[in-house]
JSON list of C-alpha atoms in Angstrom, two decimals:
[
{"chain": "A", "resi": 1, "resn": "MET", "atom": "CA", "xyz": [-74.62, 177.04, 85.84]},
{"chain": "A", "resi": 2, "resn": "ASN", "atom": "CA", "xyz": [-74.68, 179.97, 83.42]},
{"chain": "A", "resi": 3, "resn": "ALA", "atom": "CA", "xyz": [-72.72, 177.94, 80.86]},
{"chain": "A", "resi": 4, "resn": "PHE", "atom": "CA", "xyz": [-75.20, 175.06, 81.22]},
{"chain": "A", "resi": 5, "resn": "LYS", "atom": "CA", "xyz": [-78.19, 177.39, 80.80]},
{"chain": "A", "resi": 6, "resn": "LEU", "atom": "CA", "xyz": [-76.59, 178.90, 77.71]},
{"chain": "A", "resi": 7, "resn": "TRP", "atom": "CA", "xyz": [-75.98, 175.44, 76.23]},
{"chain": "A", "resi": 8, "resn": "TYR", "atom": "CA", "xyz": [-79.56, 174.41, 77.10]},
{"chain": "A", "resi": 9, "resn": "HIS", "atom": "CA", "xyz": [-81.01, 177.44, 75.35]},
{"chain": "A", "resi": 10, "resn": "LYS", "atom": "CA", "xyz": [-78.77, 176.84, 72.35]},
{"chain": "A", "resi": 11, "resn": "LEU", "atom": "CA", "xyz": [-80.29, 173.37, 71.98]},
{"chain": "A", "resi": 12, "resn": "GLY", "atom": "CA", "xyz": [-83.60, 175.12, 71.34]},
{"chain": "A", "resi": 13, "resn": "SER", "atom": "CA", "xyz": [-82.10, 176.61, 68.19]},
{"chain": "A", "resi": 14, "resn": "PRO", "atom": "CA", "xyz": [-82.77, 174.34, 65.17]},
{"chain": "A", "resi": 15, "resn": "PRO", "atom": "CA", "xyz": [-79.38, 175.04, 63.50]},
{"chain": "A", "resi": 16, "resn": "TYR", "atom": "CA", "xyz": [-77.47, 174.37, 66.71]},
{"chain": "A", "resi": 17, "resn": "PHE", "atom": "CA", "xyz": [-79.49, 171.24, 67.51]},
{"chain": "A", "resi": 18, "resn": "TYR", "atom": "CA", "xyz": [-78.99, 169.94, 63.97]},
{"chain": "A", "resi": 19, "resn": "VAL", "atom": "CA", "xyz": [-75.20, 170.15, 64.33]},
{"chain": "A", "resi": 20, "resn": "PHE", "atom": "CA", "xyz": [-75.25, 168.80, 67.89]},
{"chain": "A", "resi": 21, "resn": "ALA", "atom": "CA", "xyz": [-77.45, 165.83, 66.92]},
{"chain": "A", "resi": 22, "resn": "GLY", "atom": "CA", "xyz": [-75.21, 165.02, 63.98]},
{"chain": "A", "resi": 23, "resn": "TYR", "atom": "CA", "xyz": [-72.19, 165.01, 66.26]},
{"chain": "A", "resi": 24, "resn": "ILE", "atom": "CA", "xyz": [-73.55, 162.72, 68.99]},
{"chain": "A", "resi": 25, "resn": "GLN", "atom": "CA", "xyz": [-75.59, 160.37, 66.80]},
{"chain": "A", "resi": 26, "resn": "PRO", "atom": "CA", "xyz": [-72.64, 158.13, 65.74]},
{"chain": "A", "resi": 27, "resn": "TRP", "atom": "CA", "xyz": [-71.56, 157.81, 69.38]},
{"chain": "A", "resi": 28, "resn": "LEU", "atom": "CA", "xyz": [-75.06, 156.83, 70.44]},
{"chain": "A", "resi": 29, "resn": "TRP", "atom": "CA", "xyz": [-75.25, 154.22, 67.68]},
{"chain": "A", "resi": 30, "resn": "THR", "atom": "CA", "xyz": [-71.87, 152.78, 68.64]},
{"chain": "A", "resi": 31, "resn": "ILE", "atom": "CA", "xyz": [-72.76, 152.47, 72.32]},
{"chain": "A", "resi": 32, "resn": "ALA", "atom": "CA", "xyz": [-76.16, 150.97, 71.49]},
{"chain": "A", "resi": 33, "resn": "ILE", "atom": "CA", "xyz": [-74.66, 148.31, 69.21]},
{"chain": "A", "resi": 34, "resn": "VAL", "atom": "CA", "xyz": [-71.86, 147.36, 71.63]},
{"chain": "A", "resi": 35, "resn": "LEU", "atom": "CA", "xyz": [-74.22, 147.07, 74.60]},
{"chain": "A", "resi": 36, "resn": "ALA", "atom": "CA", "xyz": [-76.78, 145.11, 72.56]},
{"chain": "A", "resi": 37, "resn": "LEU", "atom": "CA", "xyz": [-74.15, 142.62, 71.41]},
{"chain": "A", "resi": 38, "resn": "LEU", "atom": "CA", "xyz": [-72.91, 142.15, 74.98]},
{"chain": "A", "resi": 39, "resn": "GLY", "atom": "CA", "xyz": [-76.46, 141.82, 76.28]},
{"chain": "A", "resi": 40, "resn": "LEU", "atom": "CA", "xyz": [-77.46, 139.29, 73.62]},
{"chain": "A", "resi": 41, "resn": "TYR", "atom": "CA", "xyz": [-74.34, 137.24, 74.26]},
{"chain": "A", "resi": 42, "resn": "GLY", "atom": "CA", "xyz": [-75.03, 137.26, 77.98]},
{"chain": "A", "resi": 43, "resn": "GLY", "atom": "CA", "xyz": [-78.70, 136.43, 77.53]},
{"chain": "A", "resi": 44, "resn": "LEU", "atom": "CA", "xyz": [-78.52, 133.87, 74.72]},
{"chain": "A", "resi": 45, "resn": "VAL", "atom": "CA", "xyz": [-75.21, 132.17, 75.52]},
{"chain": "A", "resi": 46, "resn": "LEU", "atom": "CA", "xyz": [-74.12, 132.73, 79.11]},
{"chain": "A", "resi": 47, "resn": "ALA", "atom": "CA", "xyz": [-77.43, 132.77, 80.99]},
{"chain": "A", "resi": 48, "resn": "PRO", "atom": "CA", "xyz": [-78.62, 129.27, 82.00]},
{"chain": "A", "resi": 49, "resn": "PRO", "atom": "CA", "xyz": [-82.03, 127.94, 80.94]},
{"chain": "A", "resi": 50, "resn": "ASP", "atom": "CA", "xyz": [-84.89, 128.88, 83.23]},
{"chain": "A", "resi": 51, "resn": "ALA", "atom": "CA", "xyz": [-85.93, 126.16, 85.68]},
{"chain": "A", "resi": 52, "resn": "LEU", "atom": "CA", "xyz": [-89.57, 126.25, 84.52]},
{"chain": "A", "resi": 53, "resn": "GLN", "atom": "CA", "xyz": [-89.54, 127.74, 81.03]},
{"chain": "A", "resi": 54, "resn": "GLY", "atom": "CA", "xyz": [-86.29, 126.33, 79.67]},
{"chain": "A", "resi": 55, "resn": "ASP", "atom": "CA", "xyz": [-84.85, 128.30, 76.77]},
{"chain": "A", "resi": 56, "resn": "ALA", "atom": "CA", "xyz": [-88.23, 129.84, 75.94]},
{"chain": "A", "resi": 57, "resn": "PHE", "atom": "CA", "xyz": [-87.58, 132.50, 78.58]},
{"chain": "A", "resi": 58, "resn": "ARG", "atom": "CA", "xyz": [-84.77, 134.02, 76.48]},
{"chain": "A", "resi": 59, "resn": "ILE", "atom": "CA", "xyz": [-87.27, 136.12, 74.56]},
{"chain": "A", "resi": 60, "resn": "ILE", "atom": "CA", "xyz": [-87.31, 138.22, 77.74]},
{"chain": "A", "resi": 61, "resn": "PHE", "atom": "CA", "xyz": [-84.12, 139.95, 76.58]},
{"chain": "A", "resi": 62, "resn": "VAL", "atom": "CA", "xyz": [-86.07, 141.54, 73.71]},
{"chain": "A", "resi": 63, "resn": "HIS", "atom": "CA", "xyz": [-89.59, 141.64, 75.12]},
{"chain": "A", "resi": 64, "resn": "VAL", "atom": "CA", "xyz": [-88.93, 143.33, 78.46]},
{"chain": "A", "resi": 65, "resn": "PRO", "atom": "CA", "xyz": [-86.64, 146.13, 77.16]},
{"chain": "A", "resi": 66, "resn": "ALA", "atom": "CA", "xyz": [-89.16, 146.83, 74.38]},
{"chain": "A", "resi": 67, "resn": "ALA", "atom": "CA", "xyz": [-92.03, 146.96, 76.88]},
{"chain": "A", "resi": 68, "resn": "TRP", "atom": "CA", "xyz": [-90.10, 149.26, 79.21]},
{"chain": "A", "resi": 69, "resn": "MET", "atom": "CA", "xyz": [-89.11, 151.49, 76.31]},
{"chain": "A", "resi": 70, "resn": "SER", "atom": "CA", "xyz": [-92.71, 151.73, 75.09]},
{"chain": "A", "resi": 71, "resn": "LEU", "atom": "CA", "xyz": [-93.50, 153.51, 78.37]},
{"chain": "A", "resi": 72, "resn": "PHE", "atom": "CA", "xyz": [-90.24, 155.47, 78.59]},
{"chain": "A", "resi": 73, "resn": "VAL", "atom": "CA", "xyz": [-90.55, 156.89, 75.08]},
{"chain": "A", "resi": 74, "resn": "TYR", "atom": "CA", "xyz": [-94.16, 157.84, 75.69]},
{"chain": "A", "resi": 75, "resn": "GLY", "atom": "CA", "xyz": [-93.11, 159.65, 78.84]},
{"chain": "A", "resi": 76, "resn": "VAL", "atom": "CA", "xyz": [-90.52, 161.64, 76.89]},
{"chain": "A", "resi": 77, "resn": "MET", "atom": "CA", "xyz": [-93.08, 162.35, 74.17]},
{"chain": "A", "resi": 78, "resn": "ALA", "atom": "CA", "xyz": [-95.71, 163.50, 76.67]},
{"chain": "A", "resi": 79, "resn": "VAL", "atom": "CA", "xyz": [-93.30, 165.83, 78.50]},
{"chain": "A", "resi": 80, "resn": "SER", "atom": "CA", "xyz": [-92.09, 167.27, 75.19]},
{"chain": "A", "resi": 81, "resn": "ALA", "atom": "CA", "xyz": [-95.70, 167.68, 74.09]},
{"chain": "A", "resi": 82, "resn": "PHE", "atom": "CA", "xyz": [-96.52, 169.54, 77.30]},
{"chain": "A", "resi": 83, "resn": "VAL", "atom": "CA", "xyz": [-93.60, 171.92, 76.76]},
{"chain": "A", "resi": 84, "resn": "ALA", "atom": "CA", "xyz": [-94.65, 172.34, 73.12]},
{"chain": "A", "resi": 85, "resn": "VAL", "atom": "CA", "xyz": [-98.22, 173.26, 74.05]},
{"chain": "A", "resi": 86, "resn": "ILE", "atom": "CA", "xyz": [-97.32, 175.66, 76.88]},
{"chain": "A", "resi": 87, "resn": "TRP", "atom": "CA", "xyz": [-94.26, 177.44, 75.50]},
{"chain": "A", "resi": 88, "resn": "ARG", "atom": "CA", "xyz": [-94.39, 176.53, 71.78]},
{"chain": "A", "resi": 89, "resn": "PRO", "atom": "CA", "xyz": [-90.65, 175.89, 71.20]},
{"chain": "A", "resi": 90, "resn": "LYS", "atom": "CA", "xyz": [-90.11, 174.31, 67.82]},
{"chain": "A", "resi": 91, "resn": "MET", "atom": "CA", "xyz": [-87.62, 171.72, 69.11]},
{"chain": "A", "resi": 92, "resn": "ALA", "atom": "CA", "xyz": [-90.10, 170.38, 71.68]},
{"chain": "A", "resi": 93, "resn": "GLU", "atom": "CA", "xyz": [-92.60, 169.78, 68.89]},
{"chain": "A", "resi": 94, "resn": "VAL", "atom": "CA", "xyz": [-89.97, 167.99, 66.82]},
{"chain": "A", "resi": 95, "resn": "LEU", "atom": "CA", "xyz": [-88.82, 165.77, 69.69]},
{"chain": "A", "resi": 96, "resn": "ALA", "atom": "CA", "xyz": [-92.40, 164.87, 70.61]},
{"chain": "A", "resi": 97, "resn": "MET", "atom": "CA", "xyz": [-93.51, 164.03, 67.08]},
{"chain": "A", "resi": 98, "resn": "GLU", "atom": "CA", "xyz": [-90.34, 162.15, 66.12]},
{"chain": "A", "resi": 99, "resn": "SER", "atom": "CA", "xyz": [-90.53, 160.09, 69.32]},
{"chain": "A", "resi": 100, "resn": "ALA", "atom": "CA", "xyz": [-93.95, 158.73, 68.36]},
{"chain": "A", "resi": 101, "resn": "PRO", "atom": "CA", "xyz": [-92.88, 156.34, 65.55]},
{"chain": "A", "resi": 102, "resn": "ILE", "atom": "CA", "xyz": [-90.01, 155.00, 67.66]},
{"chain": "A", "resi": 103, "resn": "GLY", "atom": "CA", "xyz": [-92.31, 154.41, 70.62]},
{"chain": "A", "resi": 104, "resn": "ALA", "atom": "CA", "xyz": [-94.87, 152.73, 68.37]},
{"chain": "A", "resi": 105, "resn": "ALA", "atom": "CA", "xyz": [-92.16, 150.39, 67.08]},
{"chain": "A", "resi": 106, "resn": "PHE", "atom": "CA", "xyz": [-91.10, 149.45, 70.62]},
{"chain": "A", "resi": 107, "resn": "THR", "atom": "CA", "xyz": [-94.72, 148.84, 71.57]},
{"chain": "A", "resi": 108, "resn": "LEU", "atom": "CA", "xyz": [-95.33, 146.64, 68.54]},
{"chain": "A", "resi": 109, "resn": "ILE", "atom": "CA", "xyz": [-92.19, 144.61, 69.31]},
{"chain": "A", "resi": 110, "resn": "ALA", "atom": "CA", "xyz": [-93.39, 144.19, 72.90]},
{"chain": "A", "resi": 111, "resn": "LEU", "atom": "CA", "xyz": [-96.80, 142.99, 71.72]},
{"chain": "A", "resi": 112, "resn": "ILE", "atom": "CA", "xyz": [-95.41, 140.54, 69.15]},
{"chain": "A", "resi": 113, "resn": "THR", "atom": "CA", "xyz": [-92.73, 139.06, 71.42]},
{"chain": "A", "resi": 114, "resn": "GLY", "atom": "CA", "xyz": [-95.23, 138.91, 74.27]},
{"chain": "A", "resi": 115, "resn": "SER", "atom": "CA", "xyz": [-97.60, 136.90, 72.08]},
{"chain": "A", "resi": 116, "resn": "LEU", "atom": "CA", "xyz": [-94.82, 134.54, 71.02]},
{"chain": "A", "resi": 117, "resn": "TRP", "atom": "CA", "xyz": [-93.81, 134.09, 74.65]},
{"chain": "A", "resi": 118, "resn": "GLY", "atom": "CA", "xyz": [-97.41, 133.64, 75.76]},
{"chain": "A", "resi": 119, "resn": "LYS", "atom": "CA", "xyz": [-98.11, 130.71, 73.42]},
{"chain": "A", "resi": 120, "resn": "PRO", "atom": "CA", "xyz": [-95.94, 128.13, 75.24]},
{"chain": "A", "resi": 121, "resn": "MET", "atom": "CA", "xyz": [-96.68, 129.66, 78.66]},
{"chain": "A", "resi": 122, "resn": "TRP", "atom": "CA", "xyz": [-100.45, 130.27, 78.44]},
{"chain": "A", "resi": 123, "resn": "GLY", "atom": "CA", "xyz": [-101.38, 128.06, 75.49]},
{"chain": "A", "resi": 124, "resn": "THR", "atom": "CA", "xyz": [-102.54, 131.01, 73.38]},
{"chain": "A", "resi": 125, "resn": "TYR", "atom": "CA", "xyz": [-100.97, 133.90, 71.49]},
{"chain": "A", "resi": 126, "resn": "TRP", "atom": "CA", "xyz": [-103.41, 136.44, 72.85]},
{"chain": "A", "resi": 127, "resn": "THR", "atom": "CA", "xyz": [-105.77, 136.94, 75.75]},
{"chain": "A", "resi": 128, "resn": "TRP", "atom": "CA", "xyz": [-107.56, 140.11, 76.80]},
{"chain": "A", "resi": 129, "resn": "ASP", "atom": "CA", "xyz": [-105.40, 140.36, 79.87]},
{"chain": "A", "resi": 130, "resn": "ALA", "atom": "CA", "xyz": [-105.21, 143.79, 81.56]},
{"chain": "A", "resi": 131, "resn": "ARG", "atom": "CA", "xyz": [-101.49, 144.25, 80.82]},
{"chain": "A", "resi": 132, "resn": "LEU", "atom": "CA", "xyz": [-101.76, 143.11, 77.20]},
{"chain": "A", "resi": 133, "resn": "THR", "atom": "CA", "xyz": [-104.90, 145.14, 76.54]},
{"chain": "A", "resi": 134, "resn": "SER", "atom": "CA", "xyz": [-103.50, 148.35, 78.03]},
{"chain": "A", "resi": 135, "resn": "GLU", "atom": "CA", "xyz": [-100.29, 147.88, 76.02]},
{"chain": "A", "resi": 136, "resn": "LEU", "atom": "CA", "xyz": [-102.39, 147.47, 72.87]},
{"chain": "A", "resi": 137, "resn": "VAL", "atom": "CA", "xyz": [-104.23, 150.68, 73.75]},
{"chain": "A", "resi": 138, "resn": "LEU", "atom": "CA", "xyz": [-100.83, 152.37, 74.10]},
{"chain": "A", "resi": 139, "resn": "PHE", "atom": "CA", "xyz": [-99.96, 151.24, 70.57]},
{"chain": "A", "resi": 140, "resn": "PHE", "atom": "CA", "xyz": [-103.19, 152.72, 69.21]},
{"chain": "A", "resi": 141, "resn": "ILE", "atom": "CA", "xyz": [-102.52, 156.01, 71.01]},
{"chain": "A", "resi": 142, "resn": "TYR", "atom": "CA", "xyz": [-99.10, 156.16, 69.37]},
{"chain": "A", "resi": 143, "resn": "LEU", "atom": "CA", "xyz": [-100.75, 155.58, 65.99]},
{"chain": "A", "resi": 144, "resn": "GLY", "atom": "CA", "xyz": [-103.30, 158.27, 66.78]},
{"chain": "A", "resi": 145, "resn": "VAL", "atom": "CA", "xyz": [-100.58, 160.80, 67.56]},
{"chain": "A", "resi": 146, "resn": "ILE", "atom": "CA", "xyz": [-98.75, 159.93, 64.33]},
{"chain": "A", "resi": 147, "resn": "GLY", "atom": "CA", "xyz": [-101.92, 160.07, 62.24]},
{"chain": "A", "resi": 148, "resn": "LEU", "atom": "CA", "xyz": [-103.13, 163.35, 63.73]},
{"chain": "A", "resi": 149, "resn": "TYR", "atom": "CA", "xyz": [-99.73, 164.97, 63.20]},
{"chain": "A", "resi": 150, "resn": "HIS", "atom": "CA", "xyz": [-99.69, 164.04, 59.52]},
{"chain": "A", "resi": 151, "resn": "ALA", "atom": "CA", "xyz": [-103.34, 165.02, 58.98]},
{"chain": "A", "resi": 152, "resn": "PHE", "atom": "CA", "xyz": [-102.38, 168.71, 58.83]},
{"chain": "A", "resi": 153, "resn": "ASP", "atom": "CA", "xyz": [-100.64, 170.45, 55.95]},
{"chain": "A", "resi": 154, "resn": "ASP", "atom": "CA", "xyz": [-98.88, 172.74, 58.43]},
{"chain": "A", "resi": 155, "resn": "PRO", "atom": "CA", "xyz": [-96.46, 170.62, 60.52]},
{"chain": "A", "resi": 156, "resn": "ARG", "atom": "CA", "xyz": [-96.60, 173.01, 63.46]},
{"chain": "A", "resi": 157, "resn": "GLN", "atom": "CA", "xyz": [-100.41, 172.94, 63.58]},
{"chain": "A", "resi": 158, "resn": "GLY", "atom": "CA", "xyz": [-100.28, 169.17, 63.33]},
{"chain": "A", "resi": 159, "resn": "ALA", "atom": "CA", "xyz": [-97.71, 168.97, 66.12]},
{"chain": "A", "resi": 160, "resn": "ARG", "atom": "CA", "xyz": [-99.84, 171.15, 68.38]},
{"chain": "A", "resi": 161, "resn": "ALA", "atom": "CA", "xyz": [-102.97, 169.05, 67.85]},
{"chain": "A", "resi": 162, "resn": "ALA", "atom": "CA", "xyz": [-101.06, 165.79, 68.27]},
{"chain": "A", "resi": 163, "resn": "SER", "atom": "CA", "xyz": [-99.38, 167.14, 71.41]},
{"chain": "A", "resi": 164, "resn": "PHE", "atom": "CA", "xyz": [-102.78, 167.54, 73.08]},
{"chain": "A", "resi": 165, "resn": "LEU", "atom": "CA", "xyz": [-103.59, 163.92, 72.24]},
{"chain": "A", "resi": 166, "resn": "ALA", "atom": "CA", "xyz": [-100.20, 162.79, 73.57]},
{"chain": "A", "resi": 167, "resn": "MET", "atom": "CA", "xyz": [-100.84, 164.54, 76.88]},
{"chain": "A", "resi": 168, "resn": "ILE", "atom": "CA", "xyz": [-104.32, 163.04, 77.22]},
{"chain": "A", "resi": 169, "resn": "GLY", "atom": "CA", "xyz": [-102.99, 159.59, 76.35]},
{"chain": "A", "resi": 170, "resn": "ALA", "atom": "CA", "xyz": [-100.46, 159.77, 79.18]},
{"chain": "A", "resi": 171, "resn": "VAL", "atom": "CA", "xyz": [-103.23, 158.66, 81.53]},
{"chain": "A", "resi": 172, "resn": "ASN", "atom": "CA", "xyz": [-102.70, 155.15, 80.12]},
{"chain": "A", "resi": 173, "resn": "LEU", "atom": "CA", "xyz": [-99.10, 154.92, 81.39]},
{"chain": "A", "resi": 174, "resn": "PRO", "atom": "CA", "xyz": [-99.92, 154.12, 85.04]},
{"chain": "A", "resi": 175, "resn": "ILE", "atom": "CA", "xyz": [-102.62, 151.73, 83.85]},
{"chain": "A", "resi": 176, "resn": "VAL", "atom": "CA", "xyz": [-100.06, 149.75, 81.86]},
{"chain": "A", "resi": 177, "resn": "HIS", "atom": "CA", "xyz": [-97.50, 149.83, 84.66]},
{"chain": "A", "resi": 178, "resn": "TYR", "atom": "CA", "xyz": [-99.81, 148.93, 87.55]},
{"chain": "A", "resi": 179, "resn": "SER", "atom": "CA", "xyz": [-102.20, 146.63, 85.70]},
{"chain": "A", "resi": 180, "resn": "VAL", "atom": "CA", "xyz": [-100.58, 143.53, 87.22]},
{"chain": "A", "resi": 181, "resn": "VAL", "atom": "CA", "xyz": [-101.12, 145.04, 90.68]},
{"chain": "A", "resi": 182, "resn": "TRP", "atom": "CA", "xyz": [-104.64, 146.41, 90.29]},
{"chain": "A", "resi": 183, "resn": "TRP", "atom": "CA", "xyz": [-106.17, 143.38, 88.55]},
{"chain": "A", "resi": 184, "resn": "ASN", "atom": "CA", "xyz": [-105.75, 139.62, 88.53]},
{"chain": "A", "resi": 185, "resn": "THR", "atom": "CA", "xyz": [-103.82, 138.95, 85.33]},
{"chain": "A", "resi": 186, "resn": "LEU", "atom": "CA", "xyz": [-102.04, 136.10, 83.61]},
{"chain": "A", "resi": 187, "resn": "HIS", "atom": "CA", "xyz": [-99.05, 138.36, 83.10]},
{"chain": "A", "resi": 188, "resn": "GLN", "atom": "CA", "xyz": [-96.35, 137.85, 85.70]},
{"chain": "A", "resi": 189, "resn": "GLY", "atom": "CA", "xyz": [-95.70, 140.57, 88.25]},
{"chain": "A", "resi": 190, "resn": "THR", "atom": "CA", "xyz": [-92.68, 142.81, 88.59]},
{"chain": "A", "resi": 191, "resn": "THR", "atom": "CA", "xyz": [-89.41, 140.87, 88.74]},
{"chain": "A", "resi": 192, "resn": "VAL", "atom": "CA", "xyz": [-86.93, 143.77, 88.46]},
{"chain": "A", "resi": 193, "resn": "ARG", "atom": "CA", "xyz": [-87.17, 146.40, 91.18]},
{"chain": "A", "resi": 194, "resn": "TYR", "atom": "CA", "xyz": [-85.43, 149.74, 91.56]},
{"chain": "A", "resi": 195, "resn": "PHE", "atom": "CA", "xyz": [-85.65, 149.44, 95.33]},
{"chain": "A", "resi": 196, "resn": "GLY", "atom": "CA", "xyz": [-85.19, 146.11, 97.05]},
{"chain": "A", "resi": 197, "resn": "PRO", "atom": "CA", "xyz": [-84.05, 142.77, 95.69]},
{"chain": "A", "resi": 198, "resn": "SER", "atom": "CA", "xyz": [-85.13, 141.63, 92.23]},
{"chain": "A", "resi": 199, "resn": "SER", "atom": "CA", "xyz": [-86.64, 138.17, 91.85]},
{"chain": "A", "resi": 200, "resn": "ILE", "atom": "CA", "xyz": [-84.60, 137.37, 88.75]},
{"chain": "A", "resi": 201, "resn": "ALA", "atom": "CA", "xyz": [-81.24, 135.58, 88.90]},
{"chain": "A", "resi": 202, "resn": "PRO", "atom": "CA", "xyz": [-78.17, 137.83, 88.55]},
{"chain": "A", "resi": 203, "resn": "SER", "atom": "CA", "xyz": [-77.02, 135.77, 85.55]},
{"chain": "A", "resi": 204, "resn": "MET", "atom": "CA", "xyz": [-80.22, 136.82, 83.79]},
{"chain": "A", "resi": 205, "resn": "LEU", "atom": "CA", "xyz": [-80.46, 140.32, 85.26]},
{"chain": "A", "resi": 206, "resn": "TRP", "atom": "CA", "xyz": [-77.27, 141.87, 83.93]},
{"chain": "A", "resi": 207, "resn": "PRO", "atom": "CA", "xyz": [-77.91, 140.95, 80.26]},
{"chain": "A", "resi": 208, "resn": "LEU", "atom": "CA", "xyz": [-81.46, 142.27, 80.65]},
{"chain": "A", "resi": 209, "resn": "LEU", "atom": "CA", "xyz": [-80.20, 145.57, 82.02]},
{"chain": "A", "resi": 210, "resn": "LEU", "atom": "CA", "xyz": [-77.59, 145.84, 79.25]},
{"chain": "A", "resi": 211, "resn": "MET", "atom": "CA", "xyz": [-80.28, 145.30, 76.62]},
{"chain": "A", "resi": 212, "resn": "THR", "atom": "CA", "xyz": [-82.44, 147.96, 78.27]},
{"chain": "A", "resi": 213, "resn": "ILE", "atom": "CA", "xyz": [-79.61, 150.50, 78.31]},
{"chain": "A", "resi": 214, "resn": "ALA", "atom": "CA", "xyz": [-78.81, 149.60, 74.69]},
{"chain": "A", "resi": 215, "resn": "ALA", "atom": "CA", "xyz": [-82.44, 150.27, 73.79]},
{"chain": "A", "resi": 216, "resn": "LYS", "atom": "CA", "xyz": [-82.23, 153.72, 75.39]},
{"chain": "A", "resi": 217, "resn": "PHE", "atom": "CA", "xyz": [-79.12, 154.58, 73.40]},
{"chain": "A", "resi": 218, "resn": "TYR", "atom": "CA", "xyz": [-80.84, 153.28, 70.26]},
{"chain": "A", "resi": 219, "resn": "TYR", "atom": "CA", "xyz": [-83.78, 155.56, 71.01]},
{"chain": "A", "resi": 220, "resn": "GLY", "atom": "CA", "xyz": [-81.43, 158.50, 71.41]},
{"chain": "A", "resi": 221, "resn": "ALA", "atom": "CA", "xyz": [-79.61, 157.74, 68.17]},
{"chain": "A", "resi": 222, "resn": "SER", "atom": "CA", "xyz": [-82.81, 157.19, 66.21]},
{"chain": "A", "resi": 223, "resn": "LEU", "atom": "CA", "xyz": [-84.39, 160.33, 67.67]},
{"chain": "A", "resi": 224, "resn": "MET", "atom": "CA", "xyz": [-81.38, 162.43, 66.71]},
{"chain": "A", "resi": 225, "resn": "GLY", "atom": "CA", "xyz": [-81.49, 161.14, 63.13]},
{"chain": "A", "resi": 226, "resn": "ARG", "atom": "CA", "xyz": [-85.24, 161.58, 62.74]},
{"chain": "A", "resi": 227, "resn": "SER", "atom": "CA", "xyz": [-85.09, 165.06, 64.28]},
{"chain": "A", "resi": 228, "resn": "ARG", "atom": "CA", "xyz": [-82.38, 166.17, 61.85]},
{"chain": "A", "resi": 229, "resn": "VAL", "atom": "CA", "xyz": [-84.50, 165.10, 58.89]},
{"chain": "A", "resi": 230, "resn": "ALA", "atom": "CA", "xyz": [-87.59, 166.76, 60.38]},
{"chain": "A", "resi": 231, "resn": "LEU", "atom": "CA", "xyz": [-85.69, 170.01, 60.93]},
{"chain": "A", "resi": 232, "resn": "LEU", "atom": "CA", "xyz": [-84.54, 170.12, 57.31]},
{"chain": "A", "resi": 233, "resn": "ASN", "atom": "CA", "xyz": [-88.17, 169.78, 56.22]},
{"chain": "A", "resi": 234, "resn": "LEU", "atom": "CA", "xyz": [-89.52, 172.20, 58.82]},
{"chain": "A", "resi": 235, "resn": "GLU", "atom": "CA", "xyz": [-86.87, 174.87, 58.22]},
{"chain": "A", "resi": 236, "resn": "ARG", "atom": "CA", "xyz": [-86.60, 174.51, 54.44]},
{"chain": "A", "resi": 237, "resn": "GLY", "atom": "CA", "xyz": [-86.06, 177.89, 52.85]},
{"chain": "A", "resi": 238, "resn": "LYS", "atom": "CA", "xyz": [-83.88, 179.06, 55.73]},
{"chain": "A", "resi": 239, "resn": "ASP", "atom": "CA", "xyz": [-80.29, 180.03, 54.99]},
{"chain": "A", "resi": 240, "resn": "TRP", "atom": "CA", "xyz": [-78.79, 177.50, 57.38]},
{"chain": "A", "resi": 241, "resn": "VAL", "atom": "CA", "xyz": [-80.63, 174.64, 55.66]},
{"chain": "A", "resi": 242, "resn": "ALA", "atom": "CA", "xyz": [-79.33, 175.79, 52.28]},
{"chain": "A", "resi": 243, "resn": "ASP", "atom": "CA", "xyz": [-75.83, 175.93, 53.74]},
{"chain": "A", "resi": 244, "resn": "GLU", "atom": "CA", "xyz": [-76.16, 172.39, 55.12]},
{"chain": "A", "resi": 245, "resn": "VAL", "atom": "CA", "xyz": [-77.46, 171.06, 51.81]},
{"chain": "A", "resi": 246, "resn": "ARG", "atom": "CA", "xyz": [-74.66, 172.73, 49.87]},
{"chain": "A", "resi": 247, "resn": "GLY", "atom": "CA", "xyz": [-72.14, 171.43, 52.39]},
{"chain": "A", "resi": 248, "resn": "GLY", "atom": "CA", "xyz": [-73.53, 167.91, 52.06]},
{"chain": "A", "resi": 249, "resn": "ASP", "atom": "CA", "xyz": [-73.38, 168.09, 48.27]},
{"chain": "A", "resi": 250, "resn": "ALA", "atom": "CA", "xyz": [-69.78, 169.30, 48.44]},
{"chain": "A", "resi": 251, "resn": "HIS", "atom": "CA", "xyz": [-68.77, 166.41, 50.70]},
{"chain": "A", "resi": 252, "resn": "GLY", "atom": "CA", "xyz": [-70.69, 163.95, 48.51]}
]
């Protein structure tokens, strides 16, 4: 336990985190790519056409993981923002702020693929359905966090202000998740359940889960890369940054 606590506290050190992130990032990318290829092959080639939707359903293998990740990333961002506001560790600020663009990208992908899927199913690309509207609000909150962060000349002041917005915006997460339960919506209900049987065929379920896991590893890899760049900017002028830059020039 003491060794774990020591390692955990070391991760709060920008120089240590920079090296750690650089070490694990290639592994995260590799796992993400392998799982995504397997998931796409299973979803686009092996899975049979849906009985009602035909091949149009296959967009689910991009849409659903992106939608799930839009909530997951926001959860990580909100928790990191809470830690940043209460205890002010620099790494929590970095992780929160660098999660925002990734989460916004996932949310935009979910909105676009959902619209493309909705056209043949509902006859329109967009309707002010509770699930779609709350997901759109989530996208705007992401943009608000990003914009507020960059509105300050001091990155740490910007991160603190944006962290408050991220925490307030977390109230939208249960609205997105439970919108299909609380209101009558065109959007289909939950088909994949953590507890109890899922209402999706196993031949479709395993590629969907692989794509979701791949998306999580992609998030980890992208977050590590973005955090490393942010740390170099945030810590510029520090000796360890100068050492890293000189080391990179020497290897180049």
